[in-house]
Amino acid sequence: QQLAQLQKEKSEILKNLALYYFTFVDVMEFKDHVCELLNTIDVCQVFFDITVNFDLTKNYLDLIITYTTLMILLSRIEERKAIIGLYNYAHEMTHGASDREYPRLGQMIVDYENPLKKMMEEFVPHSKVYALISLQMVYPRRNLSADQWRNAQLLSLISAPSTMLNPAQSDTMPCEYLSLDAMEKWIIFGFILCHGILNSDATALNLWKLALQSSSCLALFRDEVFHIHKAAEDLFVNIRGYNKRINDIRECKEAAVSHAGSMHRERRKFLRSALKELATVLSDQPGLLGPKALFVFMALSFARDEIIWLLRHADNMPKKSADDFIDKHIAELIFYMEELRAHVRKYGPVMQRYYVQYLSGFDAVVLNELVQNLSVCPEDESIIMSSFVNTMTSLSVKQVEDGEVFDFRGMRLDWFRLQAYTSVSKASLGLADHRELGKMMNTIIFHTKMVDSLVEMLVETSDLSIFCFYSRAFEKMFQQCLELPSQSRYSIAFPLLCTHFMSCTHELCPEERHHIGDRSLSLCNMFLDEMAKQARNLITDICTEQCTLSDQLLPKHCAKTISQAVNKKSKKQTGKKGEPEREKPGVESMRKNRLVVTNLDKLHTALSELCFSINYVPNMVVWEHTFTPREYLTSHLEIRFTKSIVGMTMYNQATQEIAKPSELLTSVRAYMTVLQSIENYVQIDITRVFNNVLLQQTQHLDSHGEPTITSLYTNWYLETLLRQVSNGHIAYFPAMKAFVNLPTENELTFNAEEYSDISEMRALSELLGPYGMKFLSESLMWHISSQVAELK
């Protein structure tokens, strides 16, 4: 009876669960292939060393990590049993038999309930961990403190001026910019699966402890994390004789909780200054991108690792140690990364020229010598090596100048094949005995990437699309950046990060593109809008201050000064002190001490910092949409200027009060002067803003259907002034060429001549323009003619 409902829904169930079910089947097939490949590698006794056969070792370790994370993620899907059970039941109902994959799939789901425990049993035969041990040459050197980096003057181009033009070299080129994050995953998961070696090999134990002290959690996939210490302890607790290992884990956990945060904070601090120096030197001398390309990719990779570490731990750390996980200067680090990325994209041809000459003039010669000196070189290997030399020798600078597209993917794939041929135990040419060849080829491969894969290299070393999945933290960092005046100049880094998001999509999952693309667009739009709003608010505050200052210069304010002067002359100084001297306008400009910072100074500083950011890029492309930061500012200024002009009219319908045209004109001019000065900070056309806003103010409604100064003044002159003229309370006085108040029992609330003399009319006509005056006169004439008609 309970299953009767499923009978009706079986076709819907099959349709909706097929995607999930067959994804599980894919995982099972992938697992089968991985197990088969690992067995083959064991049988062939493949030699692994990250410093020699880099591609083979890296891909081998990546394969194991992909397999491990996949099985852990599978065990985290709570409905996995329900999904395959339901699908299979519906399949039985429809086709009369179980799905053929169901028994094995069900078994896998049950076996991998605790995935790491099951995989520890599985990896007993694969316990030769040469690949991991080879990391002793790389990982400890990469996992140093900021002080050690500082003492070594890491990434500095100017610390040794004499060697500035020498190419940045290393025996282990690809290891220099290898992600620290990836290495920690290899070490932690690798030694969990092959834990036996921790008891017998001191090197393995040192690597394991160092990795455990550096992080508290690892990223499995995007924002899915794995808490290292708890998981490792739970797995080792059931193994006899592992008390020492469990104590190691507990000690490392203490160290990670108490010291990792501050260590990484100091690293970020060092990298901020190092990347700033690097970006500044390279913007001045882009030619150095040739010899020092390695430094750029190392800098990007180091900074990316630190940012991702912070993002992951800030979200998953105990709150008591929160200070080390809030970095208010993170925007600066991201900004310098973006600056370096921009240099690489802009000066790509400079790097191509350099490395094309390097490959043909140096690498080809050295490789040729190495090949000639090989004691044994089988035919297949010899053919591949010769093709490398020929490919490099045929390169010329003219190809770069002609804009030819280079493609060395074939050559890199051949080197990968060659690593596989020469790393098996029975190989006649063993790479283990010819390490120099491996190191030389790794360098050559790096040089080829500098010619044809710069964009891919940027993605590999500095892709921060992970922010797409930490959007709350991302927005919080942005808000902190805007709130801190010293950091607001780097706020453009956040919209620029949105351009990374599409690199986390995959061709095998196209349905994700729209979701991630929309998120990148909405975040970019929000960031640019917030930046423009912040700049607009600062400009408004400056305008308010300037309007107050220009208001002090109005003629009406000098009456008091004149009356004081007259009184002084007429009366002798009495014993009592007279009223205090009023400060004259302009006093605020006299600085007694340059350390005193006024409110206006602070506003101008904050504005110039923020405008640097808005003006940093003319436009940016996010998911095939182009954003122009300056246009955001322009549109916000237009809206605010419109509201301000109408606001400064101070029209009050209840009391029928309105600002004098001359006073409004003074305020508008002060406002316009401030807006005009914005052109010193940002390349925007303020004249366009003036034309758009002021022309709309000459009509009786603006483009949003709101009242304008034309309609407000027309209403006031008709409803207030003209009505009092009709009532006989105000009359025209030809000698003064103005309307004046007549003595009446009820005093009027305003003085007619202050709104109708020649200077006020001139100010009014300047504000309303010809269209506005035409509208005003037509409205007046219509009213007057209707009154004349009544008289008749």
PDB file of N, CA and C in Angstrom, residues 613-654:
ATOM      1  N   SER A 613      40.205  54.426  -7.405  1.00  0.00           N
ATOM      2  CA  SER A 613      39.677  53.089  -7.679  1.00  0.00           C
ATOM      3  C   SER A 613      38.687  53.109  -8.838  1.00  0.00           C
ATOM      4  N   ILE A 614      37.779  54.098  -8.820  1.00  0.00           N
ATOM      5  CA  ILE A 614      36.749  54.169  -9.867  1.00  0.00           C
ATOM      6  C   ILE A 614      37.399  54.441 -11.225  1.00  0.00           C
ATOM      7  N   ASN A 615      38.517  55.163 -11.187  1.00  0.00           N
ATOM      8  CA  ASN A 615      39.176  55.564 -12.435  1.00  0.00           C
ATOM      9  C   ASN A 615      40.220  54.541 -12.878  1.00  0.00           C
ATOM     10  N   TYR A 616      40.411  53.456 -12.095  1.00  0.00           N
ATOM     11  CA  TYR A 616      41.532  52.540 -12.323  1.00  0.00           C
ATOM     12  C   TYR A 616      41.436  51.835 -13.669  1.00  0.00           C
ATOM     13  N   VAL A 617      40.251  51.349 -14.021  1.00  0.00           N
ATOM     14  CA  VAL A 617      40.088  50.720 -15.348  1.00  0.00           C
ATOM     15  C   VAL A 617      38.949  51.418 -16.096  1.00  0.00           C
ATOM     16  N   PRO A 618      39.132  51.671 -17.401  1.00  0.00           N
ATOM     17  CA  PRO A 618      38.035  52.307 -18.156  1.00  0.00           C
ATOM     18  C   PRO A 618      36.813  51.391 -18.218  1.00  0.00           C
ATOM     19  N   ASN A 619      37.049  50.073 -18.402  1.00  0.00           N
ATOM     20  CA  ASN A 619      35.927  49.127 -18.362  1.00  0.00           C
ATOM     21  C   ASN A 619      36.443  47.720 -18.077  1.00  0.00           C
ATOM     22  N   MET A 620      35.519  46.832 -17.719  1.00  0.00           N
ATOM     23  CA  MET A 620      35.907  45.440 -17.450  1.00  0.00           C
ATOM     24  C   MET A 620      34.836  44.520 -18.002  1.00  0.00           C
ATOM     25  N   VAL A 621      35.275  43.360 -18.470  1.00  0.00           N
ATOM     26  CA  VAL A 621      34.323  42.421 -19.088  1.00  0.00           C
ATOM     27  C   VAL A 621      34.069  41.273 -18.120  1.00  0.00           C
ATOM     28  N   VAL A 622      32.811  41.116 -17.733  1.00  0.00           N
ATOM     29  CA  VAL A 622      32.408  40.010 -16.850  1.00  0.00           C
ATOM     30  C   VAL A 622      31.352  39.206 -17.599  1.00  0.00           C
ATOM     31  N   TRP A 623      31.673  37.966 -17.892  1.00  0.00           N
ATOM     32  CA  TRP A 623      30.748  37.055 -18.589  1.00  0.00           C
ATOM     33  C   TRP A 623      30.094  37.729 -19.810  1.00  0.00           C
ATOM     34  N   GLU A 624      30.951  38.249 -20.700  1.00  0.00           N
ATOM     35  CA  GLU A 624      30.508  38.865 -21.960  1.00  0.00           C
ATOM     36  C   GLU A 624      29.662  40.124 -21.762  1.00  0.00           C
ATOM     37  N   HIS A 625      29.699  40.693 -20.560  1.00  0.00           N
ATOM     38  CA  HIS A 625      29.059  41.993 -20.313  1.00  0.00           C
ATOM     39  C   HIS A 625      30.161  42.984 -19.974  1.00  0.00           C
ATOM     40  N   THR A 626      30.072  44.188 -20.514  1.00  0.00           N
ATOM     41  CA  THR A 626      31.093  45.204 -20.222  1.00  0.00           C
ATOM     42  C   THR A 626      30.575  46.191 -19.184  1.00  0.00           C
ATOM     43  N   PHE A 627      31.347  46.373 -18.132  1.00  0.00           N
ATOM     44  CA  PHE A 627      31.005  47.334 -17.078  1.00  0.00           C
ATOM     45  C   PHE A 627      31.936  48.536 -17.167  1.00  0.00           C
ATOM     46  N   THR A 628      31.385  49.738 -17.010  1.00  0.00           N
ATOM     47  CA  THR A 628      32.194  50.960 -17.019  1.00  0.00           C
ATOM     48  C   THR A 628      32.008  51.667 -15.678  1.00  0.00           C
ATOM     49  N   PRO A 629      32.997  51.536 -14.775  1.00  0.00           N
ATOM     50  CA  PRO A 629      32.825  52.084 -13.419  1.00  0.00           C
ATOM     51  C   PRO A 629      32.474  53.576 -13.397  1.00  0.00           C
ATOM     52  N   ARG A 630      33.073  54.365 -14.328  1.00  0.00           N
ATOM     53  CA  ARG A 630      32.852  55.821 -14.291  1.00  0.00           C
ATOM     54  C   ARG A 630      31.393  56.178 -14.579  1.00  0.00           C
ATOM     55  N   GLU A 631      30.748  55.355 -15.412  1.00  0.00           N
ATOM     56  CA  GLU A 631      29.344  55.653 -15.752  1.00  0.00           C
ATOM     57  C   GLU A 631      28.439  55.527 -14.528  1.00  0.00           C
ATOM     58  N   TYR A 632      28.800  54.598 -13.631  1.00  0.00           N
ATOM     59  CA  TYR A 632      28.027  54.456 -12.385  1.00  0.00           C
ATOM     60  C   TYR A 632      28.066  55.769 -11.613  1.00  0.00           C
ATOM     61  N   LEU A 633      29.283  56.364 -11.533  1.00  0.00           N
ATOM     62  CA  LEU A 633      29.438  57.614 -10.794  1.00  0.00           C
ATOM     63  C   LEU A 633      28.651  58.730 -11.470  1.00  0.00           C
ATOM     64  N   THR A 634      28.767  58.805 -12.795  1.00  0.00           N
ATOM     65  CA  THR A 634      28.064  59.863 -13.534  1.00  0.00           C
ATOM     66  C   THR A 634      26.564  59.815 -13.273  1.00  0.00           C
ATOM     67  N   SER A 635      25.978  58.605 -13.370  1.00  0.00           N
ATOM     68  CA  SER A 635      24.517  58.518 -13.212  1.00  0.00           C
ATOM     69  C   SER A 635      24.107  58.873 -11.779  1.00  0.00           C
ATOM     70  N   HIS A 636      24.919  58.461 -10.789  1.00  0.00           N
ATOM     71  CA  HIS A 636      24.590  58.820  -9.399  1.00  0.00           C
ATOM     72  C   HIS A 636      24.690  60.328  -9.176  1.00  0.00           C
ATOM     73  N   LEU A 637      25.708  60.950  -9.804  1.00  0.00           N
ATOM     74  CA  LEU A 637      25.868  62.406  -9.643  1.00  0.00           C
ATOM     75  C   LEU A 637      24.688  63.153 -10.261  1.00  0.00           C
ATOM     76  N   GLU A 638      24.222  62.673 -11.422  1.00  0.00           N
ATOM     77  CA  GLU A 638      23.067  63.324 -12.079  1.00  0.00           C
ATOM     78  C   GLU A 638      21.851  63.315 -11.160  1.00  0.00           C
ATOM     79  N   ILE A 639      21.561  62.129 -10.607  1.00  0.00           N
ATOM     80  CA  ILE A 639      20.371  61.999  -9.752  1.00  0.00           C
ATOM     81  C   ILE A 639      20.508  62.894  -8.518  1.00  0.00           C
ATOM     82  N   ARG A 640      21.724  62.872  -7.890  1.00  0.00           N
ATOM     83  CA  ARG A 640      21.920  63.655  -6.673  1.00  0.00           C
ATOM     84  C   ARG A 640      21.880  65.163  -6.965  1.00  0.00           C
ATOM     85  N   PHE A 641      22.479  65.580  -8.080  1.00  0.00           N
ATOM     86  CA  PHE A 641      22.501  67.017  -8.433  1.00  0.00           C
ATOM     87  C   PHE A 641      21.070  67.531  -8.647  1.00  0.00           C
ATOM     88  N   THR A 642      20.261  66.712  -9.324  1.00  0.00           N
ATOM     89  CA  THR A 642      18.852  67.083  -9.556  1.00  0.00           C
ATOM     90  C   THR A 642      18.132  67.283  -8.223  1.00  0.00           C
ATOM     91  N   LYS A 643      18.281  66.289  -7.322  1.00  0.00           N
ATOM     92  CA  LYS A 643      17.589  66.381  -6.029  1.00  0.00           C
ATOM     93  C   LYS A 643      18.089  67.592  -5.235  1.00  0.00           C
ATOM     94  N   SER A 644      19.403  67.840  -5.303  1.00  0.00           N
ATOM     95  CA  SER A 644      19.983  68.935  -4.514  1.00  0.00           C
ATOM     96  C   SER A 644      19.468  70.293  -4.981  1.00  0.00           C
ATOM     97  N   ILE A 645      19.403  70.471  -6.306  1.00  0.00           N
ATOM     98  CA  ILE A 645      18.929  71.778  -6.822  1.00  0.00           C
ATOM     99  C   ILE A 645      17.509  72.034  -6.327  1.00  0.00           C
ATOM    100  N   VAL A 646      16.658  71.015  -6.475  1.00  0.00           N
ATOM    101  CA  VAL A 646      15.263  71.179  -6.050  1.00  0.00           C
ATOM    102  C   VAL A 646      15.213  71.380  -4.536  1.00  0.00           C
ATOM    103  N   GLY A 647      16.080  70.655  -3.805  1.00  0.00           N
ATOM    104  CA  GLY A 647      16.105  70.777  -2.343  1.00  0.00           C
ATOM    105  C   GLY A 647      16.542  72.163  -1.894  1.00  0.00           C
ATOM    106  N   MET A 648      17.535  72.729  -2.608  1.00  0.00           N
ATOM    107  CA  MET A 648      18.060  74.049  -2.208  1.00  0.00           C
ATOM    108  C   MET A 648      17.056  75.172  -2.472  1.00  0.00           C
ATOM    109  N   THR A 649      16.014  74.885  -3.252  1.00  0.00           N
ATOM    110  CA  THR A 649      14.954  75.889  -3.479  1.00  0.00           C
ATOM    111  C   THR A 649      14.187  76.143  -2.179  1.00  0.00           C
ATOM    112  N   MET A 650      14.210  75.143  -1.285  1.00  0.00           N
ATOM    113  CA  MET A 650      13.574  75.243   0.048  1.00  0.00           C
ATOM    114  C   MET A 650      12.110  75.698  -0.047  1.00  0.00           C
ATOM    115  N   TYR A 651      11.398  75.150  -1.019  1.00  0.00           N
ATOM    116  CA  TYR A 651       9.988  75.543  -1.218  1.00  0.00           C
ATOM    117  C   TYR A 651       9.126  74.842  -0.184  1.00  0.00           C
ATOM    118  N   ASN A 652       8.324  75.631   0.537  1.00  0.00           N
ATOM    119  CA  ASN A 652       7.429  75.052   1.539  1.00  0.00           C
ATOM    120  C   ASN A 652       5.991  75.449   1.167  1.00  0.00           C
ATOM    121  N   GLN A 653       5.219  74.457   0.756  1.00  0.00           N
ATOM    122  CA  GLN A 653       3.876  74.760   0.238  1.00  0.00           C
ATOM    123  C   GLN A 653       2.962  75.324   1.337  1.00  0.00           C
ATOM    124  N   ALA A 654       3.145  74.842   2.569  1.00  0.00           N
ATOM    125  CA  ALA A 654       2.255  75.264   3.654  1.00  0.00           C
ATOM    126  C   ALA A 654       2.460  76.745   3.972  1.00  0.00           C
TER     127      ALA A 654
END
